[in-house]
XYZ file of C-alpha atoms in Angstrom:
654
model
C 111.205 101.883 106.384
C 112.926 104.073 104.317
C 116.167 105.778 105.526
C 115.507 109.432 106.656
C 116.931 110.898 103.615
C 114.776 109.094 101.232
C 111.757 110.634 102.890
C 112.782 114.226 102.702
C 113.682 113.277 98.671
C 110.167 111.907 98.722
C 108.735 114.993 99.837
C 110.826 117.328 97.318
C 109.487 114.892 94.543
C 105.644 115.277 95.516
C 104.571 118.025 94.087
C 105.842 116.761 91.001
C 104.322 113.585 91.169
C 100.806 115.325 91.595
C 100.934 116.364 87.984
C 100.181 112.873 87.005
C 97.218 113.404 88.894
C 95.525 116.265 87.835
C 91.786 116.513 87.072
C 92.249 117.841 83.503
C 92.191 114.589 81.960
C 90.947 115.624 78.417
C 94.358 117.533 78.137
C 96.139 114.868 78.644
C 97.477 112.052 75.741
C 100.340 109.773 74.800
C 100.427 108.879 71.202
C 102.251 107.720 68.547
C 103.352 110.433 65.782
C 104.221 108.086 62.422
C 104.824 110.721 60.819
C 108.224 111.698 62.890
C 108.928 108.485 64.380
C 108.232 109.588 68.124
C 106.094 109.648 71.047
C 104.239 112.809 72.172
C 103.350 112.897 75.819
C 100.310 115.870 75.662
C 101.673 116.552 71.986
C 105.045 117.722 73.155
C 107.838 114.868 71.745
C 108.947 112.174 74.581
C 111.322 109.492 74.799
C 110.839 107.048 77.693
C 114.188 105.578 79.447
C 112.687 103.353 81.407
C 113.630 100.258 83.943
C 112.205 96.999 85.030
C 110.690 96.444 88.393
C 108.719 94.157 90.152
C 106.651 94.399 92.784
C 106.007 91.114 93.839
C 110.090 90.269 94.203
C 110.411 93.518 96.559
C 108.201 93.873 99.923
C 105.942 96.228 100.024
C 107.871 98.421 102.890
C 110.626 98.717 100.182
C 108.643 100.017 97.034
C 109.021 103.345 98.148
C 112.802 103.208 98.552
C 113.230 101.444 95.121
C 111.222 103.788 92.996
C 112.753 106.781 94.075
C 116.473 104.923 93.233
C 115.154 104.362 90.431
C 113.751 108.286 89.479
C 116.868 109.630 90.627
C 118.664 107.426 88.136
C 117.642 109.702 85.242
C 115.071 107.301 84.728
C 111.242 108.714 84.083
C 109.250 105.367 83.600
C 109.026 102.016 84.858
C 108.098 98.911 83.591
C 106.250 95.633 85.168
C 104.653 92.693 85.053
C 101.181 91.721 86.618
C 101.416 87.798 87.888
C 97.723 85.966 87.416
C 98.839 83.626 89.600
C 100.275 86.192 92.368
C 96.538 87.611 92.286
C 94.204 84.969 91.642
C 95.548 81.788 93.968
C 92.428 79.836 93.372
C 89.953 80.228 90.746
C 87.216 83.375 91.734
C 89.358 83.917 94.678
C 91.621 87.347 94.853
C 94.059 88.794 96.888
C 94.795 92.730 96.193
C 96.302 93.424 99.679
C 99.393 93.572 101.006
C 102.798 92.878 98.918
C 99.677 92.147 96.211
C 98.044 95.670 96.299
C 98.480 96.648 92.822
C 97.010 100.403 93.289
C 99.272 101.137 96.118
C 102.100 100.402 94.110
C 100.919 102.505 91.002
C 100.783 105.309 93.637
C 103.730 104.895 95.207
C 105.268 105.103 91.366
C 103.289 108.113 90.881
C 104.657 109.650 94.220
C 108.265 109.237 92.340
C 107.329 110.919 89.236
C 106.944 107.770 87.552
C 105.361 106.676 84.530
C 104.241 103.092 84.212
C 104.440 100.551 81.456
C 102.197 98.243 82.089
C 102.405 94.234 81.091
C 99.311 92.356 82.148
C 99.575 89.233 80.394
C 98.102 86.734 80.915
C 101.590 85.191 80.586
C 104.279 87.443 81.544
C 107.825 84.935 81.885
C 109.477 86.619 84.111
C 111.318 83.861 85.281
C 108.295 83.544 87.569
C 106.198 80.267 88.496
C 104.753 78.915 85.249
C 104.886 82.194 83.511
C 102.356 84.045 85.616
C 99.819 81.726 84.381
C 97.588 80.057 87.583
C 98.515 76.293 88.153
C 95.418 75.385 88.600
C 94.530 75.907 84.901
C 96.129 72.672 85.055
C 93.453 71.054 86.893
C 91.964 70.657 83.505
C 94.913 68.291 82.028
C 93.720 68.426 77.908
C 93.963 72.472 78.784
C 95.941 74.052 76.074
C 97.598 77.636 77.309
C 98.329 80.661 75.284
C 95.883 79.235 72.917
C 92.067 79.674 71.989
C 91.383 76.915 74.149
C 88.033 78.053 75.422
C 88.530 76.441 78.785
C 91.560 79.046 78.584
C 90.140 81.926 77.371
C 86.914 81.621 79.758
C 89.702 81.841 83.014
C 91.866 84.830 81.176
C 88.214 87.120 80.226
C 87.264 86.495 83.562
C 90.704 87.028 85.039
C 90.937 90.443 82.894
C 87.492 91.754 84.186
C 88.856 91.962 87.248
C 92.234 93.368 86.962
C 91.941 95.528 83.562
C 88.682 97.541 85.183
C 90.327 98.167 88.430
C 93.901 100.132 86.573
C 91.394 101.885 84.038
C 91.271 104.974 86.051
C 95.228 104.914 86.259
C 95.770 105.198 82.431
C 97.602 108.312 81.298
C 94.063 110.259 79.663
C 92.404 109.237 82.752
C 94.615 111.135 84.471
C 97.020 107.990 86.088
C 100.510 107.135 85.100
C 99.495 104.414 82.721
C 101.247 105.273 79.359
C 100.838 101.800 77.581
C 100.473 98.421 77.985
C 101.430 94.916 76.332
C 99.287 92.488 75.390
C 100.096 89.360 75.822
C 103.898 88.456 76.072
C 107.118 87.423 73.867
C 104.315 85.271 72.194
C 106.262 84.743 69.202
C 108.285 82.398 70.750
C 105.942 79.691 72.318
C 105.560 77.959 69.072
C 101.582 78.165 68.993
C 101.415 80.824 66.192
C 97.455 81.372 67.154
C 96.383 84.956 65.766
C 92.759 83.963 67.222
C 93.842 84.427 70.541
C 96.337 87.835 70.096
C 93.002 88.770 68.206
C 90.867 87.976 71.104
C 93.354 89.680 73.951
C 93.117 92.714 71.641
C 89.770 93.121 71.606
C 89.653 92.097 75.541
C 91.533 94.895 76.207
C 90.171 97.156 73.934
C 86.713 96.518 75.375
C 88.020 97.041 79.244
C 90.477 99.695 78.797
C 88.815 101.824 75.582
C 90.334 103.210 72.819
C 92.820 105.804 73.900
C 95.710 103.659 75.365
C 98.390 102.541 73.444
C 98.784 98.701 72.953
C 101.926 96.734 72.283
C 103.771 93.836 71.938
C 107.340 92.700 72.610
C 109.411 89.494 71.184
C 112.972 89.035 70.463
C 114.121 89.338 66.754
C 112.966 85.373 66.258
C 109.428 86.094 67.680
C 108.010 89.302 66.149
C 106.708 87.106 62.907
C 103.992 85.281 65.703
C 104.219 87.836 68.297
C 103.186 90.613 66.538
C 99.398 92.104 65.036
C 98.051 94.399 63.486
C 96.685 97.196 65.682
C 98.749 96.913 68.184
C 102.136 98.629 68.276
C 105.040 96.220 67.743
C 108.437 96.791 70.115
C 111.308 94.212 69.892
C 113.847 93.379 72.875
C 117.567 92.619 72.671
C 121.041 92.884 74.509
C 123.846 94.648 74.783
C 125.902 91.684 72.632
C 123.038 91.902 70.150
C 123.351 93.788 66.794
C 121.481 96.808 67.453
C 121.653 97.932 63.667
C 120.069 94.559 62.404
C 117.229 94.100 64.871
C 116.109 97.699 64.808
C 115.998 96.977 60.700
C 114.554 94.063 60.980
C 111.853 95.884 63.374
C 110.754 98.637 60.763
C 109.460 95.261 58.599
C 106.528 94.721 61.017
C 106.417 98.509 62.202
C 107.691 100.750 59.170
C 106.540 104.275 61.074
C 106.789 105.242 64.583
C 109.404 105.359 67.302
C 112.038 102.407 67.594
C 111.399 100.117 70.868
C 113.767 98.117 73.132
C 110.772 96.997 75.448
C 113.408 94.317 77.046
C 117.445 96.291 77.255
C 119.127 93.162 79.494
C 121.432 94.799 81.432
C 122.227 91.354 83.205
C 120.655 87.878 83.056
C 119.121 85.438 85.500
C 120.447 82.572 86.995
C 120.171 78.682 87.507
C 120.972 76.380 90.022
C 123.607 74.754 88.398
C 124.933 77.366 86.313
C 127.509 80.457 86.660
C 126.633 83.157 88.381
C 125.317 86.624 84.884
C 126.740 89.369 84.911
C 127.259 91.881 81.969
C 130.314 94.448 81.748
C 129.326 98.132 82.682
C 131.339 99.553 79.524
C 128.680 97.108 77.438
C 125.900 97.691 79.132
C 126.400 101.794 78.859
C 127.400 101.475 74.948
C 124.378 100.050 73.843
C 122.366 101.656 75.805
C 124.106 105.372 74.486
C 123.974 103.791 70.858
C 120.014 103.350 71.279
C 119.602 106.836 72.961
C 121.620 108.258 70.086
C 118.564 106.933 67.546
C 116.139 108.696 69.403
C 115.013 105.320 70.663
C 112.905 104.400 73.686
C 114.272 102.043 75.889
C 113.206 99.878 78.839
C 115.791 98.377 80.884
C 115.421 94.664 81.875
C 116.103 94.745 85.260
C 116.702 97.541 86.912
C 116.101 96.187 90.187
C 115.808 92.282 90.418
C 114.136 91.920 93.431
C 114.136 88.345 94.576
C 112.219 85.006 94.300
C 110.654 84.393 98.060
C 108.897 81.320 99.065
C 108.087 78.852 96.416
C 107.462 81.580 93.360
C 110.945 80.737 90.976
C 110.249 80.004 87.186
C 112.070 77.623 85.542
C 113.532 76.883 81.877
C 113.950 74.043 80.090
C 116.824 74.420 77.684
C 118.365 71.132 76.884
C 116.922 70.130 80.163
C 114.852 71.528 83.534
C 116.393 74.361 84.754
C 115.097 76.014 88.224
C 115.620 79.356 88.749
C 117.342 80.724 91.895
C 115.927 82.618 95.039
C 117.807 85.488 94.196
C 117.023 87.898 91.166
C 119.648 90.121 91.800
C 119.768 89.850 87.644
C 123.322 91.559 87.935
C 120.726 94.872 87.856
C 121.662 98.583 88.575
C 120.401 98.665 91.829
C 121.500 95.159 93.467
C 119.042 93.022 95.243
C 119.605 94.500 98.532
C 118.366 98.230 96.890
C 122.132 99.681 96.871
C 123.244 101.450 94.068
C 125.949 99.767 92.050
C 128.431 101.249 90.019
C 126.434 99.919 86.711
C 123.802 102.773 87.929
C 126.085 105.377 88.326
C 127.354 104.511 84.689
C 123.844 104.629 83.159
C 122.925 107.955 85.244
C 125.632 109.443 83.376
C 124.659 108.692 79.810
C 121.023 109.351 80.584
C 121.971 112.800 81.738
C 123.628 113.460 77.820
C 120.401 112.985 76.746
C 117.825 114.730 79.237
C 117.334 115.902 82.686
C 118.030 114.147 85.627
C 117.240 114.951 89.130
C 119.892 116.973 91.286
C 121.623 115.597 94.549
C 123.436 112.607 95.101
C 121.553 109.287 94.842
C 120.964 107.535 98.468
C 123.289 105.683 99.940
C 123.462 101.983 100.250
C 121.317 100.544 103.545
C 122.763 99.722 106.535
C 123.934 95.631 106.537
C 124.648 93.977 109.723
C 126.589 90.791 110.270
C 125.325 87.632 113.394
C 126.638 84.583 114.048
C 128.054 81.510 113.605
C 124.656 80.167 115.045
C 123.974 76.337 116.013
C 120.775 75.107 114.940
C 119.143 72.261 117.257
C 117.278 69.571 115.450
C 113.353 69.987 115.413
C 112.632 66.652 113.731
C 111.823 64.186 110.818
C 109.643 65.743 108.666
C 107.436 62.556 108.938
C 107.109 63.265 112.811
C 105.242 66.294 111.640
C 102.972 64.627 108.668
C 99.296 64.993 111.078
C 100.116 68.375 111.354
C 101.685 69.448 107.273
C 98.357 67.034 106.213
C 95.888 67.790 108.762
C 93.103 66.711 106.314
C 94.951 63.036 105.677
C 95.990 61.622 102.779
C 94.323 61.077 99.406
C 94.221 56.993 98.071
C 94.890 56.215 94.436
C 95.444 53.110 92.676
C 98.266 55.195 90.955
C 99.890 58.336 91.959
C 98.110 61.431 90.890
C 99.812 64.954 90.444
C 99.909 68.188 92.256
C 97.142 69.724 90.183
C 95.078 66.909 90.688
C 95.239 67.304 94.208
C 95.320 70.859 94.014
C 98.285 71.544 96.187
C 99.817 74.558 93.723
C 103.613 74.954 95.167
C 105.841 73.366 97.346
C 106.166 69.621 98.608
C 103.912 66.472 98.243
C 104.663 63.487 100.472
C 103.833 60.148 98.871
C 103.391 56.826 100.409
C 103.034 53.254 99.547
C 103.776 50.060 101.564
C 106.225 46.970 100.132
C 104.117 43.888 99.365
C 106.791 41.144 99.395
C 110.392 41.615 100.954
C 113.384 42.907 99.392
C 116.311 40.792 100.417
C 118.734 42.136 97.509
C 119.246 45.572 96.409
C 116.691 46.077 93.870
C 116.575 49.258 91.447
C 114.049 51.530 92.190
C 112.693 54.381 89.369
C 110.588 56.611 87.609
C 110.084 55.666 84.079
C 109.393 58.245 81.631
C 111.012 60.931 83.254
C 108.063 60.859 85.544
C 109.413 62.914 88.541
C 108.936 66.585 88.394
C 110.683 67.331 89.927
C 112.695 66.407 93.020
C 112.073 63.245 94.944
C 113.728 62.118 98.092
C 112.940 58.578 99.219
C 112.647 56.951 102.205
C 112.302 53.466 103.518
C 110.704 52.930 106.569
C 112.003 56.945 107.785
C 115.735 56.403 106.600
C 116.532 58.557 103.608
C 117.447 56.761 100.363
C 118.554 58.952 98.271
C 117.400 61.042 95.367
C 115.568 60.853 92.213
C 115.578 64.067 89.833
C 113.900 65.456 86.589
C 116.114 64.711 83.272
C 118.221 62.568 85.245
C 118.878 58.487 84.671
C 119.608 57.909 88.265
C 118.148 54.713 89.915
C 118.101 53.777 93.572
C 119.203 50.356 95.021
C 116.526 49.412 97.715
C 116.344 46.429 100.218
C 112.878 46.292 102.745
C 110.352 44.052 104.469
C 107.204 43.375 103.276
C 105.187 46.014 105.287
C 107.912 48.576 105.293
C 106.797 52.286 104.361
C 108.142 53.711 101.646
C 107.782 57.757 100.988
C 108.475 60.386 98.535
C 108.716 63.322 99.303
C 108.332 65.322 96.040
C 109.280 68.872 95.525
C 108.023 71.100 93.032
C 111.135 73.601 91.708
C 109.226 76.072 89.966
C 106.507 75.748 86.942
C 108.733 76.294 83.392
C 107.811 80.007 82.810
C 109.281 80.456 78.789
C 109.780 78.993 75.806
C 107.174 75.827 76.640
C 104.172 74.750 74.878
C 103.558 72.072 76.972
C 102.269 71.879 80.533
C 104.280 71.880 83.171
C 102.691 68.931 85.669
C 104.549 68.485 89.302
C 104.781 65.062 91.389
C 104.691 61.683 90.220
C 103.529 61.624 86.399
C 104.415 57.852 86.259
C 104.308 55.358 89.156
C 107.371 54.114 90.529
C 109.004 50.771 89.599
C 110.813 48.399 92.069
C 112.906 45.836 90.310
C 109.664 44.229 87.938
C 106.855 45.636 90.069
C 104.507 48.640 89.403
C 103.937 50.314 92.394
C 100.568 51.379 93.418
C 97.754 52.007 96.497
C 99.175 55.526 96.895
C 98.780 57.655 99.269
C 98.722 61.701 98.695
C 99.720 64.025 101.299
C 99.464 67.655 100.181
C 102.095 69.393 102.929
C 101.176 72.654 104.198
C 104.787 73.024 105.169
C 104.782 76.932 105.558
C 101.644 76.672 108.206
C 103.669 74.163 110.162
C 106.265 76.970 110.332
C 104.285 79.796 111.018
C 101.842 78.363 113.374
C 102.794 75.286 115.232
C 106.573 75.042 115.235
C 106.841 78.548 118.015
C 104.970 75.573 120.414
C 106.878 73.085 122.138
C 106.192 70.171 120.454
C 107.216 66.825 121.915
C 110.661 65.632 120.069
C 110.586 62.677 117.589
C 113.412 59.761 117.954
C 115.801 60.465 115.235
C 119.119 58.605 114.160
C 122.194 60.195 115.596
C 123.197 61.517 112.440
C 120.052 61.985 110.895
C 119.194 62.350 107.614
C 116.703 63.119 104.219
C 113.871 65.648 104.849
C 114.639 67.163 108.578
C 113.697 70.577 110.240
C 116.469 72.574 112.565
C 115.911 75.769 114.480
C 117.124 77.894 116.372
C 116.505 81.563 118.351
C 118.418 84.323 118.909
C 118.514 87.935 119.845
C 120.173 90.659 118.552
C 121.544 93.070 120.770
C 122.714 96.243 118.195
C 121.064 97.498 115.353
C 119.176 95.785 113.086
C 120.330 95.771 108.765
C 120.010 93.935 106.071
C 122.229 90.742 105.862
C 122.711 87.883 104.017
C 122.013 84.291 105.160
C 125.281 82.051 104.552
C 124.532 77.958 105.033
C 127.965 76.940 104.210
C 128.268 72.929 104.146
C 124.362 72.645 104.225
C 122.648 70.818 101.184
C 119.724 71.596 100.028
C 116.376 73.116 101.256
C 113.948 75.831 102.235
C 114.676 78.398 104.967
C 112.098 80.764 107.310
C 112.725 83.797 109.145
C 110.415 84.663 111.514
C 108.123 82.602 109.530
C 108.093 84.304 106.698
C 109.685 81.991 103.547
C 112.867 82.948 102.102
C 113.003 80.750 99.544
C 115.083 77.982 98.479
C 119.405 76.699 99.538
C 120.835 74.628 97.679
C 124.526 75.390 98.558
C 126.004 72.031 97.349
C 125.187 73.258 93.754
C 125.263 77.032 93.311
C 125.879 79.180 92.272
C 124.058 81.251 95.101
C 125.729 80.673 98.262
C 123.612 83.142 100.515
C 119.898 84.455 100.976
C 119.106 88.044 100.948
C 117.531 88.886 104.283
C 115.727 92.354 104.210
C 115.954 94.339 107.837
C 112.216 94.601 108.420
C 112.070 90.422 108.664
C 114.272 91.164 111.746
C 113.311 91.596 115.540
C 115.541 94.492 117.613
C 116.370 95.372 120.681
C 117.028 92.119 122.146
C 113.885 90.638 121.067
C 114.073 86.995 119.868
C 113.999 85.960 116.411
C 113.656 82.098 114.826
C 115.094 80.962 112.075
C 113.867 77.470 110.666
C 115.685 75.302 108.569
C 114.128 72.081 106.080
C 117.161 70.382 104.925
C 116.112 67.881 102.266
C 119.358 65.572 102.632
C 122.691 66.222 104.498
C 123.294 68.564 107.210
C 126.934 69.296 107.963
C 128.645 67.529 110.967
C 128.495 72.049 112.495
C 124.851 72.794 111.625
C 125.881 76.301 111.122
C 124.614 79.520 110.157
C 125.935 82.919 109.615
C 124.271 86.291 108.493
C 126.959 88.358 106.241
C 126.900 91.867 105.031
C 127.576 90.597 101.447
C 125.596 88.460 99.077
C 127.583 85.115 97.953
C 126.096 84.508 94.527
C 128.994 83.085 92.685
C 130.579 79.982 94.046
C 133.254 78.230 92.489
C 132.008 75.091 92.752
C 129.567 75.891 89.715
C 132.759 76.309 87.566
C 133.151 72.972 86.111
C 129.914 71.108 87.105
C 128.852 68.809 83.741
C 125.590 66.712 83.967
C 126.782 63.198 82.730
C 123.336 61.482 83.462
C 120.850 64.302 81.890
C 118.431 62.357 79.591
C 118.674 64.811 76.237
C 121.363 64.922 73.884
C 122.023 68.162 74.158
C 122.721 69.402 77.654
C 124.610 72.636 78.275
C 127.636 71.956 80.476
C 127.516 74.775 83.532
C 130.569 76.732 81.709
C 128.236 77.278 78.080
C 126.505 80.399 77.643
C 122.831 80.765 77.928
C 121.010 82.340 74.920
C 119.860 85.898 75.493
C 116.079 85.662 74.732
C 113.006 85.052 76.834
C 111.296 86.827 79.572
């Protein structure tokens, strides 16, 4: 729940928010004044200073808290995406409940007196799994995403005919708080350059939303040529290190008149596993904002509050090699992952106050934090011991291995199993050709962990085994590509593995429902499975513990653990990869924990190796940048243009 002080602030803002919902819709308008290079809100000159917040990265109970902090920072608008795959998990099955309740989020924004700039896609990037596109699209392997492909357009049309009527009453001229809507997202960076597709989307938006709502596009400078479209207002995105004058001059070639708009002004940057934690200095971010506001530009700061990639929802990039995005989406944003104001926020508020009024009074304080532990976890059992519960429907049989998409496994893990057809006495190379592991494969022979095969790496394992030995490969989907690639990112074993000179066939695929096991079965007392003294490979550990004092936000630290997934009281916190970094702690919102001595339960699926002391701790501060990543290189990458950990990532693309 939000602190009492926030509740008081909310009550003060409530009369203001109701002005957004008054019935005099015919008097309300948000338009471009091309004669004076500005926006007009209800006929008066208007400039928005906005910030990005993703409702799908913030638990519903914290929405009001984050939105009020954004309003008290001086913002008059928020900008956010709508991830298609978050709301249509299966074709024709829609979910707008709980943390997916888009209408409640719009209402919370109105209560905080914030206008809305909506970005419904269909593609959103956002460092989100498959850029927000549902993976079930790939069940048609030949589909061409983000083009005029009839199969893709049919799915898009069906989705928008559900989504857009829901938001229609929330358009500003209808009495709501949505002042503008983006069509697609950075389409010029995709490479397809299909203007027919963009025209189709524009026509669909107009047919479902009418002529009054302002529709716009957003692209990086290099993407304006293919991303802009006549009839849609053109905006650009860039960060504090970029040449503002040069980029706005280029923008004028595509949008000669009207307000200058930076739709994504980067306050920080994302993190990849194996890279350094990204930061942007307060001085650089504030200076860039002030320079744009002096020009009269409207600006959206991306991100103002980043949040968390809970569960399996992180995306990935392909920049020289496959790069998976971390669980934390802190982004070095003005409001931290845990919702706390940072020095960057106060500095930005000072800048904004030079150009428009900001709410009076102090900003809400940081949330209370909690420390606990260390806690020693207990072995529950090897993943293979629970196969019947993890895949109650039994395996799918095929001569060659099938992808996640072919067996309708959207995210998480799938186990591939076959049997050795002859005895292997000498250590024999085992690998998957043509970069066919998407994304990490944990290999076991008769239940004994042998090692890892990884996407974009040349590694081979050396295996031995008897005829009839069971060969298990647990494949982890580390997040589908979310930016820049116009190729479909299928998951699983894309090629049949090879042992020596033998192509392995006769596979069983077990799509695993690990979240169901943790949530429903692990609370029961399951029989223990025999295990070696020092278990390795995919193994479950758990611990129950009380919290005797008050509960606060906290950060789970896993020193010595390698890589895996964590659940708190059945809630999937996301991935950890302690060995790889940079992220070393996982954010645990306080509402996930039971107070007053009630028992809490933490469950880990460690995929590789367990520390000698299987302990975890809850800290009162996050650790987002481990020193272990500072000098890491990747010498075995398949790509010649691999980026080392110390090289800066290019600033383009959401």
